[in-house]
Short mmCIF file of C-alpha atoms and ligand atoms in Angstrom, two decimals:
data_model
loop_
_atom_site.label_atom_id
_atom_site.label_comp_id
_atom_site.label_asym_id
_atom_site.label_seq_id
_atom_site.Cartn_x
_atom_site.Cartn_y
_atom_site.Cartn_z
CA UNK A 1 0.00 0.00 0.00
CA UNK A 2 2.56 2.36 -1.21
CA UNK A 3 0.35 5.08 -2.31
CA UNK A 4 -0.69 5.19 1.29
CA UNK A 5 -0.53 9.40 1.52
CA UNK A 6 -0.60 9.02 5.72
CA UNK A 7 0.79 6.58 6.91
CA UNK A 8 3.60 3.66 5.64
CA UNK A 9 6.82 2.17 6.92
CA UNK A 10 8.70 4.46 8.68
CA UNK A 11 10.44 2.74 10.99
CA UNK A 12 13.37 1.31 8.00
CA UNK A 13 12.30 -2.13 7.52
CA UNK A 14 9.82 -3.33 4.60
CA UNK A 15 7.04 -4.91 5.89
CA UNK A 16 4.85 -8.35 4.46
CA UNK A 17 2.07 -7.14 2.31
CA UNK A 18 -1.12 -6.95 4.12
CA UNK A 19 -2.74 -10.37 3.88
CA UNK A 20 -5.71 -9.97 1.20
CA UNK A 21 -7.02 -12.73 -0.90
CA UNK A 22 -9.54 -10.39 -3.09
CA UNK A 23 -7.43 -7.62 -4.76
CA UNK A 24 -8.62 -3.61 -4.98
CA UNK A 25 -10.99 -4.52 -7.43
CA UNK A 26 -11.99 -7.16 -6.03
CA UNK A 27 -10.72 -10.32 -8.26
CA UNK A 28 -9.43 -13.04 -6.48
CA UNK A 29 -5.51 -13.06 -6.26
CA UNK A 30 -4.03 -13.65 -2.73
CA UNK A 31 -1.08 -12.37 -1.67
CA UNK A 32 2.14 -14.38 -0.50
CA UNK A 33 1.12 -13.47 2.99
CA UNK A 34 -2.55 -15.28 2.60
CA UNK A 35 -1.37 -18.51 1.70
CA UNK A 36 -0.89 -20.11 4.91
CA UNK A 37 -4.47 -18.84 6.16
CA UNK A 38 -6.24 -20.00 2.34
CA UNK A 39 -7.50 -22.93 4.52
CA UNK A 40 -10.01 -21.59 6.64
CA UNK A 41 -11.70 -20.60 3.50
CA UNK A 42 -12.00 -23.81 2.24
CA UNK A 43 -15.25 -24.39 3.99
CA UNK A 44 -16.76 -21.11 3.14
CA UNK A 45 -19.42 -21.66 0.09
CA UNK A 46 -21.19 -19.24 -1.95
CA UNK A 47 -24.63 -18.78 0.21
CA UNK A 48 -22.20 -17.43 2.87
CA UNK A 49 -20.71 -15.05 0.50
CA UNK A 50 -23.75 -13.79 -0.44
CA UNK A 51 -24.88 -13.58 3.41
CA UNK A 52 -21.89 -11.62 4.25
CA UNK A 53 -22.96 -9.19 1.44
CA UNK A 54 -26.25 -8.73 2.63
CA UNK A 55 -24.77 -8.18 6.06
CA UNK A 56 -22.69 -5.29 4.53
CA UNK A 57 -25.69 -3.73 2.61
CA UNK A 58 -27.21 -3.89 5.26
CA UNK A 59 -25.39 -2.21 7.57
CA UNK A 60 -24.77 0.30 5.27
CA UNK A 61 -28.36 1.27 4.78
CA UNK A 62 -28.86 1.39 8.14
CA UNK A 63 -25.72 3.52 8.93
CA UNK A 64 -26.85 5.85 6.57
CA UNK A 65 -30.70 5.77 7.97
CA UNK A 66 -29.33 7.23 11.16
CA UNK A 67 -27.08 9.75 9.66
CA UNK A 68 -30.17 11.52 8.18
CA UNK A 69 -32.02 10.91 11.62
CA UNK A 70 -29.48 12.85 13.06
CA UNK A 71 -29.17 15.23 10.66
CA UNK A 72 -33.42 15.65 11.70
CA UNK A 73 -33.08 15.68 15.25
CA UNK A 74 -34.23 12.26 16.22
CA UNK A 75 -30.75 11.41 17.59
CA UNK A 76 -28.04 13.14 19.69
CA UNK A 77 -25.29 11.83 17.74
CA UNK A 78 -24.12 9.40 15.11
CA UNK A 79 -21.17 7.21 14.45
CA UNK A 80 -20.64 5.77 11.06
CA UNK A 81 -19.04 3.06 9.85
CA UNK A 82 -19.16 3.32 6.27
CA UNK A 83 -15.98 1.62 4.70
CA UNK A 84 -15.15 -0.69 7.88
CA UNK A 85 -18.30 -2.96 6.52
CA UNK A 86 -15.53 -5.41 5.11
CA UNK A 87 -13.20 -6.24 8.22
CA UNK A 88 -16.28 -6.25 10.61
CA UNK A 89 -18.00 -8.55 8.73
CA UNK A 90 -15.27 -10.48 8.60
CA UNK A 91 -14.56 -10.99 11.94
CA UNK A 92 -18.07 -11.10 13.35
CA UNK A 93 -18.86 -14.01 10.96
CA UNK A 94 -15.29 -15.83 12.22
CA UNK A 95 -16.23 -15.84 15.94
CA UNK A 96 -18.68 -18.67 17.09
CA UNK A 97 -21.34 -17.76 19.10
CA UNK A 98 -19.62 -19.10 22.21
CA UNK A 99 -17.09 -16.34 21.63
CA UNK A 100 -17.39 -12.98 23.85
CA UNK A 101 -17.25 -9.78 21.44
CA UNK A 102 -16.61 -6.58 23.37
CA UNK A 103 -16.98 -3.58 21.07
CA UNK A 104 -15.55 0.24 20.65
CA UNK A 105 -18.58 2.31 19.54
CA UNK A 106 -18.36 1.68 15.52
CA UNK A 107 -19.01 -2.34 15.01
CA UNK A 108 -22.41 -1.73 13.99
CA UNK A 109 -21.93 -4.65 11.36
CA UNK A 110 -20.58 -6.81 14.25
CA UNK A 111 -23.88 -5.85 16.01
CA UNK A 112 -26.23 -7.26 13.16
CA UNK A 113 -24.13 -10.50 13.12
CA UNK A 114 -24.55 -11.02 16.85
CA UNK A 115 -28.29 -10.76 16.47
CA UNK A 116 -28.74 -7.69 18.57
CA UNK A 117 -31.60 -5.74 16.77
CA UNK A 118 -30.50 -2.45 15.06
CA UNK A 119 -32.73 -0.54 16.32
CA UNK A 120 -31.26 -1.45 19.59
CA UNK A 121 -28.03 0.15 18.53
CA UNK A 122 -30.06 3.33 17.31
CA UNK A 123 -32.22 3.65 20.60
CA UNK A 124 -28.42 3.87 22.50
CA UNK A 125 -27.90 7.47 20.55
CA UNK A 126 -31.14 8.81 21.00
CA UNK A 127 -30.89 8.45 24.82
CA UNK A 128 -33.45 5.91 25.01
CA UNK A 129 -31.53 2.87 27.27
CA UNK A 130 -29.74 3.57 30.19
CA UNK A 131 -26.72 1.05 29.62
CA UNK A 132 -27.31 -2.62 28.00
CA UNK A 133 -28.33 -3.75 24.36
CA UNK A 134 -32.18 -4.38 26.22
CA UNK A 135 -32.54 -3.28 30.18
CA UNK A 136 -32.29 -6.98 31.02
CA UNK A 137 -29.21 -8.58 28.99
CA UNK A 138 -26.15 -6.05 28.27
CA UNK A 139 -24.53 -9.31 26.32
CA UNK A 140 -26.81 -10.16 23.87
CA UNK A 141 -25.46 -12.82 22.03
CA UNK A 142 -22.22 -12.33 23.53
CA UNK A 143 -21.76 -8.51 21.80
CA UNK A 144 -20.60 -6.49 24.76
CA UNK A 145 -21.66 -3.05 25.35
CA UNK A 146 -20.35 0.00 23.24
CA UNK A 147 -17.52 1.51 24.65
CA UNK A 148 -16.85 5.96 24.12
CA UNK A 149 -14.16 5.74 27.10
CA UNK A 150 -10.90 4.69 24.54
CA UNK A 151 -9.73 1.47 25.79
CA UNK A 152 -11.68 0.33 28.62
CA UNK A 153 -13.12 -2.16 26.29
CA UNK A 154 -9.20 -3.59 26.20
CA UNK A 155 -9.29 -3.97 30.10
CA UNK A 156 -12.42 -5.38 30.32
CA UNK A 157 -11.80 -8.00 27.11
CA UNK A 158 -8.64 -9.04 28.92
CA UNK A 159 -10.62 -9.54 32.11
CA UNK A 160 -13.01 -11.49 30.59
CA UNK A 161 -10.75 -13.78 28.68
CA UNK A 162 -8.78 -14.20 32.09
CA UNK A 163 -11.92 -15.51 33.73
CA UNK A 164 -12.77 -17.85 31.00
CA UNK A 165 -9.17 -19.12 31.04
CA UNK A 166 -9.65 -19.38 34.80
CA UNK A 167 -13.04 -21.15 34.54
CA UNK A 168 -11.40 -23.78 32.07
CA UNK A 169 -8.13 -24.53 34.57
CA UNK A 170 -10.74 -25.31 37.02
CA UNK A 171 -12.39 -27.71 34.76
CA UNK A 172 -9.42 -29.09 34.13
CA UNK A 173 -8.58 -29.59 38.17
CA UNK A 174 -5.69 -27.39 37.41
CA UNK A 175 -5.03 -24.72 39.95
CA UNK A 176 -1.91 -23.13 39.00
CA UNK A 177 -1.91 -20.20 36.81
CA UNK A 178 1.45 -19.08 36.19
CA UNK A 179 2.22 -16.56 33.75
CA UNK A 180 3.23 -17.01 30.38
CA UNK A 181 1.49 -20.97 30.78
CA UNK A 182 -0.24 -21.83 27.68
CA UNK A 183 -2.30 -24.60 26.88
CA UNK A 184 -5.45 -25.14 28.71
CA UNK A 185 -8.17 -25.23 25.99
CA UNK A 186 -11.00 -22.84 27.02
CA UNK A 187 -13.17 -23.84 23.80
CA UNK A 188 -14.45 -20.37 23.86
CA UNK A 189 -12.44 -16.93 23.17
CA UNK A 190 -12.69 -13.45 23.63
CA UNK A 191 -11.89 -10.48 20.72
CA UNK A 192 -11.71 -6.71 21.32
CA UNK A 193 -11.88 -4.26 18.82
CA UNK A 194 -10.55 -0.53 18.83
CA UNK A 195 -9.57 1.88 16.54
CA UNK A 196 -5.44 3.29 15.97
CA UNK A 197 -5.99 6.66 17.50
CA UNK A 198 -6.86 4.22 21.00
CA UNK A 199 -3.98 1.99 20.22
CA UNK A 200 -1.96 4.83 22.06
CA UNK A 201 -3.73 4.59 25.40
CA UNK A 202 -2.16 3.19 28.22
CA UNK A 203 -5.06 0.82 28.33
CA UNK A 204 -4.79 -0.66 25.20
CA UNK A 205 -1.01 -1.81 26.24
CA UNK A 206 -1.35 -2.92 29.68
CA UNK A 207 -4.51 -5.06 28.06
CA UNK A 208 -1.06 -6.51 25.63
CA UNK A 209 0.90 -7.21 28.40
CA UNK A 210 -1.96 -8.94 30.63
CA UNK A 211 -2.77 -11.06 27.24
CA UNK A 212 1.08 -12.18 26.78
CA UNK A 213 1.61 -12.65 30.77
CA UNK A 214 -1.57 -15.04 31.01
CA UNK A 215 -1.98 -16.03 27.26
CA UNK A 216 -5.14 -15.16 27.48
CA UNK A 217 -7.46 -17.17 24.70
CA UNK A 218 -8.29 -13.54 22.81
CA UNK A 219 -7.73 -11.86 19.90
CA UNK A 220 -7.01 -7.91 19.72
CA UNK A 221 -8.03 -5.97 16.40
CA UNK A 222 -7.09 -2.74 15.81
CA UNK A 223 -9.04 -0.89 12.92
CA UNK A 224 -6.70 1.40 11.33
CA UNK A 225 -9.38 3.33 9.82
CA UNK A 226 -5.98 5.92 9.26
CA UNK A 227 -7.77 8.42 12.05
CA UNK A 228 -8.11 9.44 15.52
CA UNK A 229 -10.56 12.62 14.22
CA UNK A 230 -8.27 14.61 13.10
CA UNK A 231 -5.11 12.89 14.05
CA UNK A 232 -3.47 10.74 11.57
CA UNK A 233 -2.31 7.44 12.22
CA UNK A 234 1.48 8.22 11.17
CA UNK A 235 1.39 10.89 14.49
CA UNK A 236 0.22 7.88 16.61
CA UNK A 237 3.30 5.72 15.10
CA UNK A 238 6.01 5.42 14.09
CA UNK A 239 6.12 1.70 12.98
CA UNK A 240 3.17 0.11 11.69
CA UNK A 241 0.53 -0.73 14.47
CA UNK A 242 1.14 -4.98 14.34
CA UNK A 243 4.68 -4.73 15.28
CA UNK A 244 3.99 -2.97 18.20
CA UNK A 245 2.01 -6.17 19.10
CA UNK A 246 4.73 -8.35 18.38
CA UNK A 247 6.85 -6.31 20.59
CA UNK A 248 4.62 -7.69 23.51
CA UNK A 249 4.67 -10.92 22.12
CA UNK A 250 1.41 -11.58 20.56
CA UNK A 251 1.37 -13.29 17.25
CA UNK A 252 0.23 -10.42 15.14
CA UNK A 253 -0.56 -9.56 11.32
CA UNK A 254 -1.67 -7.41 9.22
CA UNK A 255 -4.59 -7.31 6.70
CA UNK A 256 -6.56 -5.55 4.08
CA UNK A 257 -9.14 -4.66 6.31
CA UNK A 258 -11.73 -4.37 2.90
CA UNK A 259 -11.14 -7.36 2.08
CA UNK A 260 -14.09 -9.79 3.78
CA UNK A 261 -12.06 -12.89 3.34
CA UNK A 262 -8.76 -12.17 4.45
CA UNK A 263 -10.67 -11.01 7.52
CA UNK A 264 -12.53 -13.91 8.09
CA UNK A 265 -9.47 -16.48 7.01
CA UNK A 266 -7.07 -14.43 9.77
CA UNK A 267 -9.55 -14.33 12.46
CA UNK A 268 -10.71 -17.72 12.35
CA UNK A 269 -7.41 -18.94 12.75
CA UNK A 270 -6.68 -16.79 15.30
CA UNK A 271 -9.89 -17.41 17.47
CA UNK A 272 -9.31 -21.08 17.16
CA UNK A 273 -5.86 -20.85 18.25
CA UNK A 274 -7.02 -18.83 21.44
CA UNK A 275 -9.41 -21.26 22.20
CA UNK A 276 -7.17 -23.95 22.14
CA UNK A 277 -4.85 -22.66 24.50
CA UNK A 278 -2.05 -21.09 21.83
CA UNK A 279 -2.71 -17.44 23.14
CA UNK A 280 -3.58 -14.53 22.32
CA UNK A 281 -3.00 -12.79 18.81
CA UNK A 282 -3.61 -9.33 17.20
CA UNK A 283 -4.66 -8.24 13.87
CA UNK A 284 -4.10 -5.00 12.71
CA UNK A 285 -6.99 -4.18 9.90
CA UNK A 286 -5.80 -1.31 7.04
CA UNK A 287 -9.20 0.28 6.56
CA UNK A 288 -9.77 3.61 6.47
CA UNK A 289 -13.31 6.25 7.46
CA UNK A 290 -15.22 7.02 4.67
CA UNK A 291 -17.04 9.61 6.84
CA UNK A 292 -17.09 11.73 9.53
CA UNK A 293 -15.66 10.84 12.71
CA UNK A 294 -19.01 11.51 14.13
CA UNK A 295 -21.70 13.25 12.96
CA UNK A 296 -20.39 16.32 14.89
CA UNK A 297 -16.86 16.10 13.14
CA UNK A 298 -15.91 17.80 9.72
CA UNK A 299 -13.14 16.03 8.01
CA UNK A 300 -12.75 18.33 5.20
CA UNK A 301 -11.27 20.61 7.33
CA UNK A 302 -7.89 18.10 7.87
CA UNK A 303 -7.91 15.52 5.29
CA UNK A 304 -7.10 16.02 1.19
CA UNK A 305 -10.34 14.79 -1.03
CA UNK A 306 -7.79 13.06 -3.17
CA UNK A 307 -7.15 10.47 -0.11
CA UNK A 308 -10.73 9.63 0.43
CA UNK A 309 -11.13 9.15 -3.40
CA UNK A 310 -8.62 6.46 -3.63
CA UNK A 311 -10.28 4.86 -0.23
CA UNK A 312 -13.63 5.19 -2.18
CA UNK A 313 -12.29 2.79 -4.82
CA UNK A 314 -11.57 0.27 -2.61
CA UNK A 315 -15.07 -0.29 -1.01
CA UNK A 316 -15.01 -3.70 0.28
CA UNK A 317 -18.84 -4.46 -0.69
CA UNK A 318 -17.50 -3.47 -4.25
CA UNK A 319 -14.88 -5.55 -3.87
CA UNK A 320 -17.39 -8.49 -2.47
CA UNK A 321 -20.03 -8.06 -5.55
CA UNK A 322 -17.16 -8.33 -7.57
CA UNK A 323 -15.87 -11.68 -6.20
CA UNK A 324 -19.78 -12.92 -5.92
CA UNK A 325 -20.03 -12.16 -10.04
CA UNK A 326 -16.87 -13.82 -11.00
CA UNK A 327 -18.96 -16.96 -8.95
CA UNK A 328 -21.62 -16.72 -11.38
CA UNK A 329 -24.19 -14.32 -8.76
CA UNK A 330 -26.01 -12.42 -11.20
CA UNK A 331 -28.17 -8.42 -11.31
CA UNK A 332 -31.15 -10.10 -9.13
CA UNK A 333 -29.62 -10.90 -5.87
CA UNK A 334 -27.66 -7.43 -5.94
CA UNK A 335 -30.84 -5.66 -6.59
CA UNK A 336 -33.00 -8.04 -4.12
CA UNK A 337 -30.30 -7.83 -0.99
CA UNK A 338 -30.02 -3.32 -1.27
CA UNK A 339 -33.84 -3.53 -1.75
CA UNK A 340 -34.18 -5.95 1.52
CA UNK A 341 -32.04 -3.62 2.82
CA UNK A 342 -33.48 -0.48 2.35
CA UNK A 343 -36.83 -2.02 3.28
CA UNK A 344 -35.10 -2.88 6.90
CA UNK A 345 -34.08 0.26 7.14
CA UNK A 346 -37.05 2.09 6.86
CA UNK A 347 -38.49 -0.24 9.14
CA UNK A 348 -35.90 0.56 12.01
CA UNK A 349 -36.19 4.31 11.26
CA UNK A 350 -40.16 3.94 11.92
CA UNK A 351 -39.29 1.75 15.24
CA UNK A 352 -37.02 4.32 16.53
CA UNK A 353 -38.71 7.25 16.24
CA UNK A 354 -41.93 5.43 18.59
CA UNK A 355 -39.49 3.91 20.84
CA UNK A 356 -40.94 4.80 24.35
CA UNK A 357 -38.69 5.95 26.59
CA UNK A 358 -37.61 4.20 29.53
CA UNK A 359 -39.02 4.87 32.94
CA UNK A 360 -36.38 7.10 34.88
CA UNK A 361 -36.90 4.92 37.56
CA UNK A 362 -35.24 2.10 35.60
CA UNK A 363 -31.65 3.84 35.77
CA UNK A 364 -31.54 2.65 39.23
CA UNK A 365 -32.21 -1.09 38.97
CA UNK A 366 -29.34 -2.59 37.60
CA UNK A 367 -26.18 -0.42 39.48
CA UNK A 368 -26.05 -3.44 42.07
CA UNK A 369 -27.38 -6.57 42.40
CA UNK A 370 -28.53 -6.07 46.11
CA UNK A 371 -30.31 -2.90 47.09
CA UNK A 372 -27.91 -0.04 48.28
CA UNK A 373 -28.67 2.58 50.53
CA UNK A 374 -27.18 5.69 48.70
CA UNK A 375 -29.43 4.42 45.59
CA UNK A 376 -32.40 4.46 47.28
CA UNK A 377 -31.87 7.68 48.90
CA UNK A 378 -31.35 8.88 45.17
CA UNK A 379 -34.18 6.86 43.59
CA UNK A 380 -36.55 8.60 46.56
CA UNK A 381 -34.97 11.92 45.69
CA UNK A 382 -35.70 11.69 41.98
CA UNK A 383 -39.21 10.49 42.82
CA UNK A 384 -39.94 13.47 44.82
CA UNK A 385 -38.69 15.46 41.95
CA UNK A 386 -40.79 14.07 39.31
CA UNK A 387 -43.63 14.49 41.72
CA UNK A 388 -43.07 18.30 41.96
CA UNK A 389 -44.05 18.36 38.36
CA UNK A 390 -47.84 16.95 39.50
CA UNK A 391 -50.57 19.42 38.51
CA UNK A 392 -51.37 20.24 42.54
CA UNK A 393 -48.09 20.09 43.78
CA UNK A 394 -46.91 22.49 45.80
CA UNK A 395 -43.93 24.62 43.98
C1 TPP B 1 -10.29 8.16 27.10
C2 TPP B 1 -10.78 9.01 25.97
N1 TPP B 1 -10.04 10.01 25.49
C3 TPP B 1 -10.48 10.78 24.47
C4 TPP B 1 -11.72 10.57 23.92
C5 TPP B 1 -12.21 11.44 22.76
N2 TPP B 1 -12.20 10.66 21.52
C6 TPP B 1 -13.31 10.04 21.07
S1 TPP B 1 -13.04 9.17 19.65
C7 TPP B 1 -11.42 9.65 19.60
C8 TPP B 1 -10.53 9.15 18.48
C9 TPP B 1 -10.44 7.65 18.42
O1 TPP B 1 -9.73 7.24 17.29
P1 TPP B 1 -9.51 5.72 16.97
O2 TPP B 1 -9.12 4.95 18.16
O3 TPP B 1 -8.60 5.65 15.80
O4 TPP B 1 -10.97 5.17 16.58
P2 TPP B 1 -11.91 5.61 15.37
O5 TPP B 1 -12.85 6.63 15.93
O6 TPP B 1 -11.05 6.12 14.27
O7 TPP B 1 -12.67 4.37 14.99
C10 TPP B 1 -11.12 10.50 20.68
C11 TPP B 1 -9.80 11.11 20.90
C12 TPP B 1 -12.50 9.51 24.47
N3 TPP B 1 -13.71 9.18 23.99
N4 TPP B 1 -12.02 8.75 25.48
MG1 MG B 2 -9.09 5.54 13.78
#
């Protein structure tokens, strides 16, 4: 990736070429790099393909649904992840449903794949749920809760794939857990995602160092989306983002992160591994942010149109059409998945906009498990407020 205008290898060495197995335009040709990972393909027919497009599409419509509802008012803010479509996908279809995913705030194709309703992830920026994908399960299917605070979802992935390492030594009647001891299979793994800007928190690193210590069974992705607002990636680095990984001692790559399969191909290996009991591994995704950071962010005002143009060309569900044609997909199912699409969009933009909102009671029932004195005293004081509003009530 050469004609990369911010970022590329700075640090002296040449570096493997990303691992992609569909090329910018989307024919199949795999690099050098994909050849050892070509295998976990090998099960992966042509109904998935075309499910992983409609997953894409999909996303997409919906992504751009809630840019115009914020554009309208109907939510506070909006976080899109047009152009990421291609590693999410990717990755959400390569974890099994045992597998814990725990989020950043942009994996709204990862979101789909886990099964938690769209509409779900709208309702969170229009203010309508106080914490949790519904008020009773903040897991559903396993997709952890968005995270805006950069890197806390690193602390609490390692955590969790601590615990499940834990759980599976006691299982296994082993008690000792020494660092650095691999191989107790959990048959479950965890995988965090961030972006590079949050690659440079001191979260994000300890979470490394925990991983290696432990060998945690999880998997680290980094979507270099190229950047942090209006920081690009090259003032976050110096080297390219994977071999800081492998400075900790994870087994990390990199990959075309618009290309679906390499994606899928790399994370499937390295979820299995982790399960296993190889430890943990990293994969650094080259993507980049067709949009706006958020809907309150401007990038015209840092970034040259000529960079986004080339990024344009490289849209991974162009590149994914392209592969499904040259399988022998034809107009219909093109036309048939963006009008599916389209239709479920609609649909979730009617839902959300007569979405009740929660009771403001309800922000108090799930802080602890046991009642708490210091909530109650708050959940009396906010009842006492409400009822000042009561026609009657003294002012
Ligand atoms: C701890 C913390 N510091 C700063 C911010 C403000 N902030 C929100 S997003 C962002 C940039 C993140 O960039 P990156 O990690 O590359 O993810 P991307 O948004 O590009 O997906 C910053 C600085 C924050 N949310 N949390
Ligand atoms: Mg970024």
């Amino acid at each position: 990736m050469s004609e990369q205008t911010t970022y590329g290898p700075l640090h002296g060495g040449a570096d493997p070429e990303p691992i992609r197995f569909l090329d910018e335009a989307g024919a199949y040709a795999p690099s050098a790099t994909a050849a050892e990972f070509a295998d976990e393909l090998a099960a992966v027919g042509i109904d998935e393909f075309k499910q992983w497009y409609r997953d894409m599409v999909s996303t997409r419509a919906f992504d751009t649904e809630c840019t115009h509802l914020q554009r309208q008012g109907q939510l506070a803010l909006w976080v899109p992840s047009v152009g990421q479509e291609g590693c999410q996908v990717g990755l959400g279809r390569a974890a099994e449903p045992q597998d814990h995913i725990f989020p950043a705030y942009r994996e709204h194709a990862i979101a789909h794949i886990r099964g938690v309703p769209l509409v779900q992830v709208a309702a969170l920026f229009r203010g309508l749920t106080h914490g949790g994908w519904d008020v009773t399960d903040p897991a559903h299917g396993n997709f952890h809760l968005y995270t805006l605070v950069l890197g806390a979802q690193t602390q609490h992935a390692t955590g969790y794939a601590l615990g499940q390492l834990l759980d599976a030594k006691r299982r296994a009647a082993d008690t000792a857990l020494d660092a650095g001891e691999a191989g107790t299979a959990t048959g479950e793994a965890t995988m965090v995602f961030y972006g590079d800007g949050t690659s440079s928190q001191g979260d994000a690193n300890e979470a490394m160092i925990f991983a290696a210590s432990y060998q945690t069974p999880e998997v680290f992705v980094v979507q270099n989306n190229g950047w942090a607002i209006s920081v690009p990636v090259a003032r976050q680095s110096r080297t390219p983002l994977y071999r800081r990984a492998l400075g900790f001692g994870l087994r990390a790559v990199q990959i075309d992160g618009n290309d679906p399969l390499a994606a899928y191909a790399v994370g499937r290996r390295f979820l299995r591994l982790a399960r296993e009991g190889h430890g943990p591994g990293y994969i650094e995704a080259l993507t980049y942010r067709i949009g706006a950071h958020t809907t309150s962010d401007d990038p015209t005002r840092y970034r040259e149109a000529a960079e986004l143009e080339l990024w344009q060309q490289r849209d991974p569900i162009v590149r994914l059409e392209q592969h499904l044609r040259s399988l022998g997909v034809d107009d219909a199912f093109f036309e048939e998945a963006r009008e599916a699409a389209d239709r479920e969009a609609k649909r979730i933009r009617d839902g959300i906009l007569t979405l009740p909102a929660p009771e403001a009671d309800s922000m108090f029932t799930h802080v602890y498990s046991e009642p708490h004195p210091r909530i109650e005293e708050q959940r009396e004081w906010l009842a006492r407020y409400e009822a000042s509003f009561a026609e009657g009530a003294e002012q």
